[in-house]
Coordinates of C-alpha atoms and ligand atoms in Angstrom, one line a residue:
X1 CA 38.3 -7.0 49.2
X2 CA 37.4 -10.4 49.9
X3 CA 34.3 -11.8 47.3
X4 CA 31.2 -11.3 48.6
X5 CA 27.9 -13.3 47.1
X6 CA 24.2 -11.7 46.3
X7 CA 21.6 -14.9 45.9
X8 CA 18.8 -13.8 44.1
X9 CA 15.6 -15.8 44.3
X10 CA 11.7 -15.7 43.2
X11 CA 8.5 -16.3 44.7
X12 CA 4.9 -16.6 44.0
X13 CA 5.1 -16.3 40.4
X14 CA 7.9 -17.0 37.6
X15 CA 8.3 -14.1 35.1
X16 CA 8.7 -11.6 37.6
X17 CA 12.2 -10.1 36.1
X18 CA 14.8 -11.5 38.4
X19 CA 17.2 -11.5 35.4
X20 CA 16.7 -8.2 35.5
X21 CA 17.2 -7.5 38.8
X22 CA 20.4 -9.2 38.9
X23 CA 21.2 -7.4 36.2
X24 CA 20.3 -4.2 37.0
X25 CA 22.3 -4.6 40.8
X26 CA 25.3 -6.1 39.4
X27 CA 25.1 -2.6 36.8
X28 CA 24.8 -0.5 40.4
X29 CA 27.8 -2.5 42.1
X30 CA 29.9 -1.6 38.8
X31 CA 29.2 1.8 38.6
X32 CA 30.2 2.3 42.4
X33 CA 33.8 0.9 41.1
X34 CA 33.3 -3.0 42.0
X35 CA 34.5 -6.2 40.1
X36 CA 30.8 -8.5 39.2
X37 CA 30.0 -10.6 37.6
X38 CA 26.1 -12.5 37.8
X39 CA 25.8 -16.1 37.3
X40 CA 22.4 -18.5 36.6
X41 CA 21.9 -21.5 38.4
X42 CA 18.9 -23.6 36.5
X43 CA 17.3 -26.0 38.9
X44 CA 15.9 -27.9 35.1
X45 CA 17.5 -31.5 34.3
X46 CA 18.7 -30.4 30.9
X47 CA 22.4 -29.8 30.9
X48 CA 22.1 -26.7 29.0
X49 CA 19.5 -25.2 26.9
X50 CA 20.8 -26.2 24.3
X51 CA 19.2 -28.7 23.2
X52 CA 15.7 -26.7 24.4
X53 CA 13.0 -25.6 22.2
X54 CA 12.9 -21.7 22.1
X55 CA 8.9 -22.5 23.2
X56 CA 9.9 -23.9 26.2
X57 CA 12.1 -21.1 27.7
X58 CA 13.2 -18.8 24.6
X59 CA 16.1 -17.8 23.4
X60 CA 19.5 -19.7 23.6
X61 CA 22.3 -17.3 24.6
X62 CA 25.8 -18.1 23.4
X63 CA 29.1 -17.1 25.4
X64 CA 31.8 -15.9 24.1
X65 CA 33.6 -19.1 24.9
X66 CA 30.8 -21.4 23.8
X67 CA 28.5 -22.0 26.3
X68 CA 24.8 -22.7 25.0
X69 CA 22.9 -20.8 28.5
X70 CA 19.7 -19.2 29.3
X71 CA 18.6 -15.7 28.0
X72 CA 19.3 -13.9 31.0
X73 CA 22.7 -14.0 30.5
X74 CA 21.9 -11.5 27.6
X75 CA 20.6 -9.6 30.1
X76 CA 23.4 -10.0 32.3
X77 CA 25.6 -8.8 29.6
X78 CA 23.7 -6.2 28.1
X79 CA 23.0 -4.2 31.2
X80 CA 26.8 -4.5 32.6
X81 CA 29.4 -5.1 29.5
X82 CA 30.5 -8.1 31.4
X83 CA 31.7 -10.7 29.3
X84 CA 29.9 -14.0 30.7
X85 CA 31.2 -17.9 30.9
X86 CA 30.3 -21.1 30.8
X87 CA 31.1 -21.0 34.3
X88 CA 28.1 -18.8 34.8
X89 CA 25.5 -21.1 33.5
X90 CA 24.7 -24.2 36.0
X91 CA 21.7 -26.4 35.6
X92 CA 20.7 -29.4 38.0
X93 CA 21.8 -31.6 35.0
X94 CA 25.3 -30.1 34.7
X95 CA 25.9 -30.5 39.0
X96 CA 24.6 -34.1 38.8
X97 CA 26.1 -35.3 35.6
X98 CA 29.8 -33.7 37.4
X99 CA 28.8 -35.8 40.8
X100 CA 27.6 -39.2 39.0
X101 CA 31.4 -39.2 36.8
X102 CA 32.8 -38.5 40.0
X103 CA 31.2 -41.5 41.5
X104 CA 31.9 -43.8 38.2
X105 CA 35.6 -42.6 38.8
X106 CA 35.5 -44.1 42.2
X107 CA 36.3 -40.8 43.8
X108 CA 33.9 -40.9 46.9
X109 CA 35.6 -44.2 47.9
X110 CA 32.6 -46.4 48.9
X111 CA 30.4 -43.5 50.0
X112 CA 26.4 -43.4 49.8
X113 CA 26.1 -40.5 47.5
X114 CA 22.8 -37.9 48.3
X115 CA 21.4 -34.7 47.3
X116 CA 22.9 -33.5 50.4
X117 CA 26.0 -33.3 51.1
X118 CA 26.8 -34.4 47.6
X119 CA 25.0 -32.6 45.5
X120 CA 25.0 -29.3 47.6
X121 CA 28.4 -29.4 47.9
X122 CA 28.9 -29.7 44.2
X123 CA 26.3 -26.5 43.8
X124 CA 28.1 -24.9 46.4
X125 CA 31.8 -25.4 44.9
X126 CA 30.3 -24.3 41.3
X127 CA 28.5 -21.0 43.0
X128 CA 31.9 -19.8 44.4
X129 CA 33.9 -21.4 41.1
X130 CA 34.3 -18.3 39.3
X131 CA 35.8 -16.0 42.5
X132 CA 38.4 -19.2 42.1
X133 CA 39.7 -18.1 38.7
X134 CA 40.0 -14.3 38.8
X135 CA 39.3 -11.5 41.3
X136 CA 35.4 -10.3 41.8
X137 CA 33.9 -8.1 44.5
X138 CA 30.6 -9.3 44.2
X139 CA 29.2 -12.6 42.6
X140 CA 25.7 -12.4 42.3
X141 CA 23.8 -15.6 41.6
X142 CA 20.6 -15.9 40.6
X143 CA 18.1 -19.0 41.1
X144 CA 16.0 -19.5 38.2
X145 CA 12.5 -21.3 39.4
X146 CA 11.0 -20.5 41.9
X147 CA 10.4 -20.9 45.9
X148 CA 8.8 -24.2 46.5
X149 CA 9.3 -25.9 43.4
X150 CA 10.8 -29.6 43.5
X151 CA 13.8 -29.0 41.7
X152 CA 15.1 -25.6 43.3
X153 CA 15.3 -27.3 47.4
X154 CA 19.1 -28.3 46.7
X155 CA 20.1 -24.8 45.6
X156 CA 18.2 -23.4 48.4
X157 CA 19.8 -25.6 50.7
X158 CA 23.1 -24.8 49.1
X159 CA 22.8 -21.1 49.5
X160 CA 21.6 -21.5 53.2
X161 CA 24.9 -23.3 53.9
X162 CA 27.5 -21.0 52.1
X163 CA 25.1 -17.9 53.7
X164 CA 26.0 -19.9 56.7
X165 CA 29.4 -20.4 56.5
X166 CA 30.3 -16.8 54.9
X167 CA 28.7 -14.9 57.3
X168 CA 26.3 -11.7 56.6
X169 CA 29.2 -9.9 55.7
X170 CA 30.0 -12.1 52.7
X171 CA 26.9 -13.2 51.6
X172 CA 23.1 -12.0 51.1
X173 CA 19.7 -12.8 49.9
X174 CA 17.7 -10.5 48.1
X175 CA 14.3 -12.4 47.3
X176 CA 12.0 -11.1 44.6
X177 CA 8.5 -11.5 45.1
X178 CA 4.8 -10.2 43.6
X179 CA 2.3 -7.9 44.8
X180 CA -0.8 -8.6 42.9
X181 CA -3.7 -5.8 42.5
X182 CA -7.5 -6.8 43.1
X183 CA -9.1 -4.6 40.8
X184 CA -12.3 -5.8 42.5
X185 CA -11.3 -5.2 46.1
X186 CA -9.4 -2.4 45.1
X187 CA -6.2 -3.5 46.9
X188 CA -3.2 -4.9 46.6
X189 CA -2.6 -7.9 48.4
X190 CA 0.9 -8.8 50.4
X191 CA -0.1 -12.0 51.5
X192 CA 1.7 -13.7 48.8
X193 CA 4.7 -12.3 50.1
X194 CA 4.2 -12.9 53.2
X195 CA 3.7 -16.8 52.2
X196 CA 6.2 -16.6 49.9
X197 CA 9.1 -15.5 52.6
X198 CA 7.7 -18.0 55.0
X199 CA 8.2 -20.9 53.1
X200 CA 12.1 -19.3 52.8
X201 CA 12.2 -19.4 56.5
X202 CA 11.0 -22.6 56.6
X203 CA 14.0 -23.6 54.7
X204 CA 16.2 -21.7 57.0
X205 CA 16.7 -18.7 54.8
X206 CA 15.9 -15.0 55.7
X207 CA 15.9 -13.0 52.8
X208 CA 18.0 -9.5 54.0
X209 CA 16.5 -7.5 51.2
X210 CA 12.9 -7.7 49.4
X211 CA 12.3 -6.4 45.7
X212 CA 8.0 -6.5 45.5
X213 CA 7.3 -6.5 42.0
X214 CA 3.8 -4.6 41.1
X215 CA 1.7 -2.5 38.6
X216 CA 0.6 -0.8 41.0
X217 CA 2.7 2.0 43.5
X218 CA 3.0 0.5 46.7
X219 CA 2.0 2.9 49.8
X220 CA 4.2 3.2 52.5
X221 CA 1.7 1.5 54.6
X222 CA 2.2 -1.4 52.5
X223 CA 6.1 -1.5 52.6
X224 CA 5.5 -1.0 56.7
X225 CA 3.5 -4.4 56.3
X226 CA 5.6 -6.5 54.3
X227 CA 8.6 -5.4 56.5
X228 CA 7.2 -6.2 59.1
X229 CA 5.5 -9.8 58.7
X230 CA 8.8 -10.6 56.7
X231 CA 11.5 -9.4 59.5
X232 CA 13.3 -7.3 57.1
X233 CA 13.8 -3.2 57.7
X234 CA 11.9 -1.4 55.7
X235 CA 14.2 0.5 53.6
X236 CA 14.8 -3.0 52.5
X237 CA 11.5 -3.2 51.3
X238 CA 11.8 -2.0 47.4
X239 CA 9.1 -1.7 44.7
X240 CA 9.9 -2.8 41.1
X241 CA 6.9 -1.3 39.5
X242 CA 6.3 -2.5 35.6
X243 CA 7.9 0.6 33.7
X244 CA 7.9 1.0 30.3
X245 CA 11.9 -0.3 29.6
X246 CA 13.8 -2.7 31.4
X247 CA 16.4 -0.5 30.6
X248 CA 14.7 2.0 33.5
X249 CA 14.7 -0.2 35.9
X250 CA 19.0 0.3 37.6
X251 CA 17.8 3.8 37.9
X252 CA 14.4 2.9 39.5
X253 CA 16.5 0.4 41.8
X254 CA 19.0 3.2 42.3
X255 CA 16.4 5.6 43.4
X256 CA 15.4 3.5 46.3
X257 CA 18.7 2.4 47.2
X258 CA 19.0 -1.2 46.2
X259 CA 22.7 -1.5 46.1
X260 CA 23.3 1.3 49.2
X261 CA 21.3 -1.2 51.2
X262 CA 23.0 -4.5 50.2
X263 CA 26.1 -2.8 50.6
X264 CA 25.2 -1.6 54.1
X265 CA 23.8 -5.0 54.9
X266 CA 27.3 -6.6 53.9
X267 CA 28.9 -3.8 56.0
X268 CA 30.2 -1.4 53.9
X269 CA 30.0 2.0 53.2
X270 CA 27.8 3.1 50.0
X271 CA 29.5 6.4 49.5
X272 CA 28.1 8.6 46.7
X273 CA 25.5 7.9 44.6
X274 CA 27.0 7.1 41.1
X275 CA 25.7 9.2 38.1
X276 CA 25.0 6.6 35.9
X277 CA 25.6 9.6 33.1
X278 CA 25.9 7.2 29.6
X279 CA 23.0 5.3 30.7
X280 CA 21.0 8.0 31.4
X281 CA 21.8 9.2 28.0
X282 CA 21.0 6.2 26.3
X283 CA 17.6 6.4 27.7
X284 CA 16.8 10.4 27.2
X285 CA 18.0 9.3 23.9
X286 CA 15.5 6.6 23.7
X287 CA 12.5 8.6 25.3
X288 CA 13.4 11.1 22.4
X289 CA 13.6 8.8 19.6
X290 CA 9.8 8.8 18.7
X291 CA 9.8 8.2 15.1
X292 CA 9.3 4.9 13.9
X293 CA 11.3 2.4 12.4
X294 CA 9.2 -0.4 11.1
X295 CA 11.5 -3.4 10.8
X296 CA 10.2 -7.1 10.0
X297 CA 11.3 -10.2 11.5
X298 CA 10.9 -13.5 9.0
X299 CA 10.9 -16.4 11.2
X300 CA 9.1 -19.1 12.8
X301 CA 9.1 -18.8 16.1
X302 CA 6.0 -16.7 16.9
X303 CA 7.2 -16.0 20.3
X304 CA 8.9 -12.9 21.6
X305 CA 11.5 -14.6 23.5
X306 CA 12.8 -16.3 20.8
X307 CA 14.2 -13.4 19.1
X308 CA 15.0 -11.5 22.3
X309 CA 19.0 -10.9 21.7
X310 CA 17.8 -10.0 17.6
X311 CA 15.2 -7.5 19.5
X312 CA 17.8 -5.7 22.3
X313 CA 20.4 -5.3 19.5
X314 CA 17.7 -3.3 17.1
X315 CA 16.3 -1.4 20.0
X316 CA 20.1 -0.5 20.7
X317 CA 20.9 0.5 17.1
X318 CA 17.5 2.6 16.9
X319 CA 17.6 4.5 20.2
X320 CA 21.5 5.0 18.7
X321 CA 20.3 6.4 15.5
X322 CA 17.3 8.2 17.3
X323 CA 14.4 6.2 15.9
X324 CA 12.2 4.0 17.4
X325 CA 12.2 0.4 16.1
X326 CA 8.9 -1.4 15.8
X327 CA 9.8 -5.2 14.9
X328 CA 6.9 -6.6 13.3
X329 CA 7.1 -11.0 13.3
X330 CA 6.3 -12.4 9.9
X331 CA 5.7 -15.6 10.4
X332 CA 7.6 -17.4 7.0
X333 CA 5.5 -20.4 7.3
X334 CA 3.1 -18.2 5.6
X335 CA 4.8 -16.4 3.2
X336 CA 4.4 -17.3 -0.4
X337 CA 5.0 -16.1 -3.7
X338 CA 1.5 -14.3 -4.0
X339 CA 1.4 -13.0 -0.7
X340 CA 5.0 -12.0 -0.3
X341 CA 4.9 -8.1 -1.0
X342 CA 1.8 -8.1 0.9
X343 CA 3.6 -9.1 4.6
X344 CA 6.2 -7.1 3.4
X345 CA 4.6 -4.4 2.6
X346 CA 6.2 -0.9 4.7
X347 CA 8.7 -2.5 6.0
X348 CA 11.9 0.1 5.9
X349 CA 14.2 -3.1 6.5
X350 CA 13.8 -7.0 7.2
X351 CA 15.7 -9.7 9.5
X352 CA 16.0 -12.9 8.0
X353 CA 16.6 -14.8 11.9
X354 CA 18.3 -17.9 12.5
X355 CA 16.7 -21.7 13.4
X356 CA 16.6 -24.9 13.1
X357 CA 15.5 -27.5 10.9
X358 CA 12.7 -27.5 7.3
X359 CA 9.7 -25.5 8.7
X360 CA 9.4 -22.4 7.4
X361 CA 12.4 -22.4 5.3
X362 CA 11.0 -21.4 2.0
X363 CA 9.1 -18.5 3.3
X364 CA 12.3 -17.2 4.0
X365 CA 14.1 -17.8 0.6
X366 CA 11.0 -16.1 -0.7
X367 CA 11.1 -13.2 1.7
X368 CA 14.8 -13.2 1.0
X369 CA 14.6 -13.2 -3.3
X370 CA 11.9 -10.5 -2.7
X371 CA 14.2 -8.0 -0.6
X372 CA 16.9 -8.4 -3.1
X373 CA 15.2 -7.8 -5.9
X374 CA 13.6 -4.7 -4.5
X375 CA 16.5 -3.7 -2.6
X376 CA 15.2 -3.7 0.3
X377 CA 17.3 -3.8 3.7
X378 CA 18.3 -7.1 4.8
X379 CA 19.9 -8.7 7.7
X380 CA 19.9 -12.2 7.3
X381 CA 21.6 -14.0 10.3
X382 CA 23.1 -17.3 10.7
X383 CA 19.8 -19.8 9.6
X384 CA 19.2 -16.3 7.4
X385 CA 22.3 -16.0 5.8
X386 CA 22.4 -19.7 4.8
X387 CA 18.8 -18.6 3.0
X388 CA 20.1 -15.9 0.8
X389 CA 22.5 -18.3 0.3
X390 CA 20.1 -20.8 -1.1
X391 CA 17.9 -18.2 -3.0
X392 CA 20.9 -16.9 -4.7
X393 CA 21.6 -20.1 -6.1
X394 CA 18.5 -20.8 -7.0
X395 CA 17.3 -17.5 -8.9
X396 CA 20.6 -16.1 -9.9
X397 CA 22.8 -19.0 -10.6
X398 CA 20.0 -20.9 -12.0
X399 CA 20.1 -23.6 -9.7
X400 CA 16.4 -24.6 -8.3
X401 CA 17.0 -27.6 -6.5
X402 CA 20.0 -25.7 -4.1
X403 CA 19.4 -26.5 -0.7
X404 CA 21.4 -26.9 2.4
X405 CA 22.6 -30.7 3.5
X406 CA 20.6 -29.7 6.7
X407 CA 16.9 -29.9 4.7
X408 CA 18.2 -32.2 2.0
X409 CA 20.7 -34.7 1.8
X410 CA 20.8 -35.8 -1.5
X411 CA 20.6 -32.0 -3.5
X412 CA 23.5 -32.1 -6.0
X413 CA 23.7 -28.5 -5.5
X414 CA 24.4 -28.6 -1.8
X415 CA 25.2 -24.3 -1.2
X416 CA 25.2 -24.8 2.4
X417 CA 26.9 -28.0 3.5
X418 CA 27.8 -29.9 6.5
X419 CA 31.0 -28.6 8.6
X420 CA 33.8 -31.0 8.2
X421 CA 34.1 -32.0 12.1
X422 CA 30.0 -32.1 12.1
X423 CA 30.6 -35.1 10.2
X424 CA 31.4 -37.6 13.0
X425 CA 29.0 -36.3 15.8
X426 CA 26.2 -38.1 17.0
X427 CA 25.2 -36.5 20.0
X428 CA 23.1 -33.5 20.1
X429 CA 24.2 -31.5 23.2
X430 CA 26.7 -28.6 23.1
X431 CA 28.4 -30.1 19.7
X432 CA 27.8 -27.7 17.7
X433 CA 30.4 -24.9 16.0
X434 CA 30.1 -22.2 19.4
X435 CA 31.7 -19.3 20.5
X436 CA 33.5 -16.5 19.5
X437 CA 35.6 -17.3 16.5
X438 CA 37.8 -14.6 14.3
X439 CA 36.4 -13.6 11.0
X440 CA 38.5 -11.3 8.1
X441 CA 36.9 -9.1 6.6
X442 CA 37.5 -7.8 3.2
X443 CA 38.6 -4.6 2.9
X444 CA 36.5 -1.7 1.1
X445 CA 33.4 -4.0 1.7
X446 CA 30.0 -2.6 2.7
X447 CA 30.4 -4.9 5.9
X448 CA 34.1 -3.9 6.7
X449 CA 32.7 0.4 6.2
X450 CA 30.2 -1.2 8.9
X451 CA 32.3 -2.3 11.2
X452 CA 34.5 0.9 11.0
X453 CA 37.0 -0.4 8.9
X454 CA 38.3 -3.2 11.1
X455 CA 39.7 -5.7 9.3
X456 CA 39.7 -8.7 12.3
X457 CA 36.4 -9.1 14.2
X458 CA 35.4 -11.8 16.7
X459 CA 31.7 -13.2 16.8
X460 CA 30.1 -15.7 18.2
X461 CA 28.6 -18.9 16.7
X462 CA 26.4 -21.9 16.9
X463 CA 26.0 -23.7 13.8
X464 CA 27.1 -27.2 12.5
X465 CA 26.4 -26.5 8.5
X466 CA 28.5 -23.6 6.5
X467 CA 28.7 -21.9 3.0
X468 CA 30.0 -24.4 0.4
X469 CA 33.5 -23.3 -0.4
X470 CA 33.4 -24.8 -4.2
X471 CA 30.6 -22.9 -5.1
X472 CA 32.9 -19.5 -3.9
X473 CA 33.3 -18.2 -7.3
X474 CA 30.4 -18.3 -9.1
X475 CA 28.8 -16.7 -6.1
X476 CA 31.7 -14.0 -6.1
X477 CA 31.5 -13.8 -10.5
X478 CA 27.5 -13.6 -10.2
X479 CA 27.6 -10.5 -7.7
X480 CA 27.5 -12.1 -4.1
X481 CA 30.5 -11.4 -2.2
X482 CA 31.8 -13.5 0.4
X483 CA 33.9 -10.9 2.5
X484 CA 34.0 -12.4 6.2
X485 CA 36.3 -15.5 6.3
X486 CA 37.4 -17.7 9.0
X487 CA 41.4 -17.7 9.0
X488 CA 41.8 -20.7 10.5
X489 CA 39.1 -22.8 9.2
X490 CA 38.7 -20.7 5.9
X491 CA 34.7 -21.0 6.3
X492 CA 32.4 -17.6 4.9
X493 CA 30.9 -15.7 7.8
X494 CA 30.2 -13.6 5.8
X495 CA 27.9 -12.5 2.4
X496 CA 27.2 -9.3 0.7
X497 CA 25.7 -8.3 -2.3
X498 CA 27.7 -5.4 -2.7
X499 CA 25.7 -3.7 -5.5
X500 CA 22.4 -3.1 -3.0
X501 CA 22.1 -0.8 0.0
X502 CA 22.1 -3.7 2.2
X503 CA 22.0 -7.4 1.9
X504 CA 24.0 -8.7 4.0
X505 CA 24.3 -12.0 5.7
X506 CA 26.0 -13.2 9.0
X507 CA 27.0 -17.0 9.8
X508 CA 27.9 -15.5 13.0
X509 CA 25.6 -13.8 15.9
X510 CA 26.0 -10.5 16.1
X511 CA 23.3 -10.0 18.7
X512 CA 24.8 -11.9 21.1
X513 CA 27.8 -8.6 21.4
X514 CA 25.4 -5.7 21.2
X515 CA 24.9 -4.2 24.9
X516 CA 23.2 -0.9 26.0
X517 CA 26.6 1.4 26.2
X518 CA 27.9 -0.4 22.9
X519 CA 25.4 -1.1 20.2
X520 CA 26.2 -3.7 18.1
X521 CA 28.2 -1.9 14.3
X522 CA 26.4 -4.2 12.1
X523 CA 23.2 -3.3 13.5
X524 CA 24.0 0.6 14.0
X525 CA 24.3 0.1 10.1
X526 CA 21.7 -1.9 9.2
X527 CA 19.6 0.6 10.9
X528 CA 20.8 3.6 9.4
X529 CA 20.4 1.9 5.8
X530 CA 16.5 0.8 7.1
X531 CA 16.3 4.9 8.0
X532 CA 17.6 5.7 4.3
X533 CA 15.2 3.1 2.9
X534 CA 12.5 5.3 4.5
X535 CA 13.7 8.7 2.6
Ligands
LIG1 N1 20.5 -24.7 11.3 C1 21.6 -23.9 10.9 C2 22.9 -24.6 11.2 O1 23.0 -25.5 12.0 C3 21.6 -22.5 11.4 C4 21.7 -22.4 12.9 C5 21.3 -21.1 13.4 O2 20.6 -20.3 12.8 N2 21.7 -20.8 14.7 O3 23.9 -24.3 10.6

C-alpha cells in the first residue's frame, strides 16, 4: 500500500491533547494491522528542545538514536510501541538552518531564497522523509502550535500543497479544536470552532475530520451544527471529552469511529473493529488497582511536565503490580537536614530525578543519605544517580567536599567527572552523551534479578559528566556496587548498594523505554520493593 499521511492540527486553544490524539489514532491504525509511525513538526526557532527549559515546554524526550525532541513523542511511543527518530522531530529551526547551509553551499544557484517555495519545500521533503527510508502505511504528522499563530503559516502551507498534490486518498486533515462550556449561559459554545476552521479555509485547508475537545458531552444537535458550519459529515464530528486517563482515550476514539472514518475518507475499507484486548486489560487492571502507592519525587522542577516520562513509567509499573501510584513532588530546594524526615515522611519509595546544573542539589544528597540510611526505596536517575554518588562519598567514604566537576571545578574529590569527549565542546545544542547505548550488567546483582537476568541491556542517555572510574574501588570495598558498565566506553551506568532493598541508581533513562503494553523492568521492581516497603 502506498504511504498515506494524517496532518493533525489545533485550534483555539494549545493544550488541547493533540499528542494524544495522534497517538491514540496512530494506536487504532496499528491494531487494524498497519505500518505508523507519528512525527512532530514544531513551528518554535529552537532547533531542538534541547537546549529548552523544562518551564517552557516540559520534558525533553530522548530517542533511541539521540534525538533531544518534544514530550509527545513519549506519548507517541508509549501508546504505540513504535520506536521514534530523529527524523520525527522537525522544528522551524531545524528546516531553516538545512535551507540557509544549502544556500551557503551555493546549491540554489543564484536563486532568491523564500519561505515559499524554499522553505515549504524543505518542510514538505522532511514530512514525507521517513516513508523514504522504510515502508509505512500511514505517517501521521502532527503540527504543534496552533491555527493562526505566526510561526505555524509555512507548515500549513506545506500541508495544503502535499494534500494537494497527494490527493484525498493519500492524505488527510484531522483538526482538533475546543468546545468551551458557559457555566453562566448554560451552554456550550461552537463558535470557536467554527472560527477556528474558517481561518483553515482561509488558508486553503478543509479539515476532513473534526476531533471537539470538551468537558462537557456534546448533544447531537451540537455535532449537527459544527458539521454543518464546518462542511464536514457528521460522523466526522468526534467528541474528545476530558476522561480520567489519557490511556482511555484510543478506546473513546474507537468508539466513535475515529480511524473507520479516516480510513473511509482515504478510501479504504475499515473492516472489523479491532479488540484492543491487552490494552483494555491494562486499564481494567488500572481501574482495579485502588490502593495507593505513595511515591516521592525529589527535584526541582515544580512542574508536572517536567517529570512526565518519570510519571508514565510509575503509573505503568503500579497499574502492573495492581497499585495505584500517587507521586508526591518534593521540592529539594527545600529539603534540609532538620526537615528531611519530615517531607519524607510515608513515603513507601522515593525518585531521586535527573537535571541540570547547582540548584537544588544538596536537597537531594540529603534526601538521598536519608533513604539509605533508613532503607528506604530509591530510584535515583541520571542527575539522581550522580547524587548518591556524591553522598556516598561524602558520608561513607569520608569525603565532604565530593562533588561533581558539573557544580565544582576545583573539588579534589571529583566522584562525578567530566566525560572525556565533553572535554572539547563548546556548543550547547545536541552535544551531549544521547541515545541508546549498551550497558553490562553484573550478574547475581539486584539490578540484573530486575531486569530478569539479562546480562546486555540498551538505554538511553543524555548526559555530559559520568562516575569517576579511579574512585571504582573504594566505592565497590565500602559497599556501593557499580554493576552496569558501558563495554565500549567502560563508564558506570549503573550503582547499587547491594546490602538494602533498593538503592539503586541509573546514569541511563529508563523512562524513556517504559510503554503501556511493556512497563519498564527497573520500575516494575522498584515498585514492588516500594509495595514491600509498605508491609
Ligand atoms: N547534569 C548531569 C549531566 O550532565 C545529569 C543530566 C541529567 O540528569 N539528564 O551529567
Amino acid at each position: 500500500m502506498e504511504t498515506r499521511y494524517i496532518f493533525i492540527t489545533g485550534g483555539v486553544a494549545s493544550s488541547l491533547g493533540k499528542g494524544i490524539i495522534s497517538a491514540s489514532l496512530g494506536k487504532l491504525l496499528q491494531a487494524r494491522g498497519y505500518e505508523i509511525t507519528i512525527q512532530k513538526f514544531d513551528p518554535y526557532i529552537n532547533i531542538d528542545p534541547g537546549t529548552l527549559n523544562p518551564y517552557e515546554h516540559g520534558e525533553c524526550y530522548v530517542t533511541a538514536d539521540g534525538q533531544e525532541t518534544d514530550l509527545d513523542l513519549g506519548h507517541y511511543e508509549r501508546f504505540t510501541g513504535i520506536q521514534t527518530t530523529r527524523d520525527n522531530s522537525v522544528t522551524t529551526g531545524r528546516i531553516y538552518l538545512s535551507v540557509i547551509e544549502r544556500e551557503r553551499r551555493g546549491d540554489y544557484l543564484g536563486k532568491t531564497i523564500q519561505v515559499v517555495p524554499h522553505i515549504t519545500d524543505e518542510i514538505k521533503r522532511r514530512i514525507l522523509l521517513n516513508a523514504t527510508k522504510r515502508h509505512f502505511d500511514f505517517v501521521i504528522t502532527e503540527i504543534g502550535g496552533t491555527i493562526g499563530d505566526i510561526e505555524s503559516q509555512p507548515f500549513l502551507e506545506a500541508i495544503r500543497q502535499l494534500r494537494w498534490e497527494l490527493g484525498p486518498q493519500r492524505a488527510l486533515n484531522v483538526h482538533l479544536t475546543f468546545v468551551p462550556y458557559l457555566a453562566a449561559a448554560g451552554e456550550l459554545k461552537t463558535k470557536p470552532t467554527q472560527t477556528s476552521v474558517k481561518q483553515l479555509q482561509g488558508l486553503g485547508i478543509q479539515p476532513e475530520v473534526l476531533v471537539l475537545r470538551t468537558e462537557h458531552d456534546l448533544s447531537d444537535d451540537i455535532r449537527h451544527k459544527v458539521a454543518h458550519f464546518c462542511n464536514v459529515e457528521v460522523e466526522a464530528v468526534i467528541q474528545s471529552q476530558d476522561l480520567p486517563s489519557i490511556y482511555e482515550v484510543p478506546v473513546n476514539m474507537q468508539r466513535q469511529g475515529l480511524d473507520a472514518i479516516c480510513l473511509k475518507k482515504m478510501g479504504l475499507t475499515p473492516g472489523e473493529v479491532p479488540e484492543l484486548g491487552p490494552w483494555h486489560d491494562f486499564l481494567e487492571r488500572r481501574k482495579n488497582a485502588t490502593e495507593i502507592l505513595d511515591i516521592g519525587l525529589v527535584g526541582k522542577y515544580d512542574l508536572q511536565d517536567a517529570y512526565k516520562s518519570i510519571l508514565e513509567s510509575l503509573a505503568h509499573a503500579g497499574t502492573y503490580n495492581d497499585r495505584k501510584v500517587k507521586t508526591h513532588f518534593i521540592n529539594s530546594e527545600y529539603i534540609t537536614r532538620e526537615n528531611v524526615a519530615e517531607k519524607l515522611a510515608g513515603m513507601n519509595g522515593i525518585v531521586i530525578c535527573p537535571g541540570f546544573g547547582q540548584r537544588g542539589i544538596e536537597g537531594k544528597i540529603i534526601a538521598a543519605e536519608y533513604t539509605r540510611t533508613h532503607d528506604i526505596p530509591t530510584f535515583g536517575i541520571c542527575l539522581g544517580m550522580q547524587m548518591m554518588v556524591i553522598e556516598f562519598a561524602r558520608n561513607v567514604l569520608g569525603y565532604a567536599d565530593a562533588n561533581s566537576r558539573e557544580m565544582d571545578q576545583t573539588t579534589p574529590h571529583n566522584v562525578i567527572d567530566i566525560m572525556e569527549e565533553q572535554k572539547t565542546i563548546t556548543q550547547m545544542g545536541g552535544t551531549m552523551r544521547l541515545g541508546a547505548y549498551d550497558c553490562e550488567v553484573r550478574e547475581g546483582s539486584k539490578t540484573w534479578e530486575a531486569y530478569g537476568e539479562q546480562p546486555l541491556v540498551k538505554e538511553r542517555h543524555r548526559h555530559r559528566y559520568e562516575f569517576n572510574n579511579r574512585y571504582l574501588e573504594e566505592y565497590q570495598r565500602n559497599g556501593m556496587q557499580c554493576v552496569g558498565v558501558n563495554p565500549a566506553a567502560n563508564l558506570v551506568e549503573i550503582v547499587e548498594i547491594p546490602s538494602l532493598r533498593w538503592y539503586i541508581g541509573t546514569q541511563f533513562h529508563p523512562e524513556y523505554s517504559s510503554t503501556v503494553l511493556h512497563p519498564h523492568p527497573l520500575f516494575m521492581s522498584f515498585v514492588r520493593a516500594c509495595i514491600s516497603e509498605m508491609q
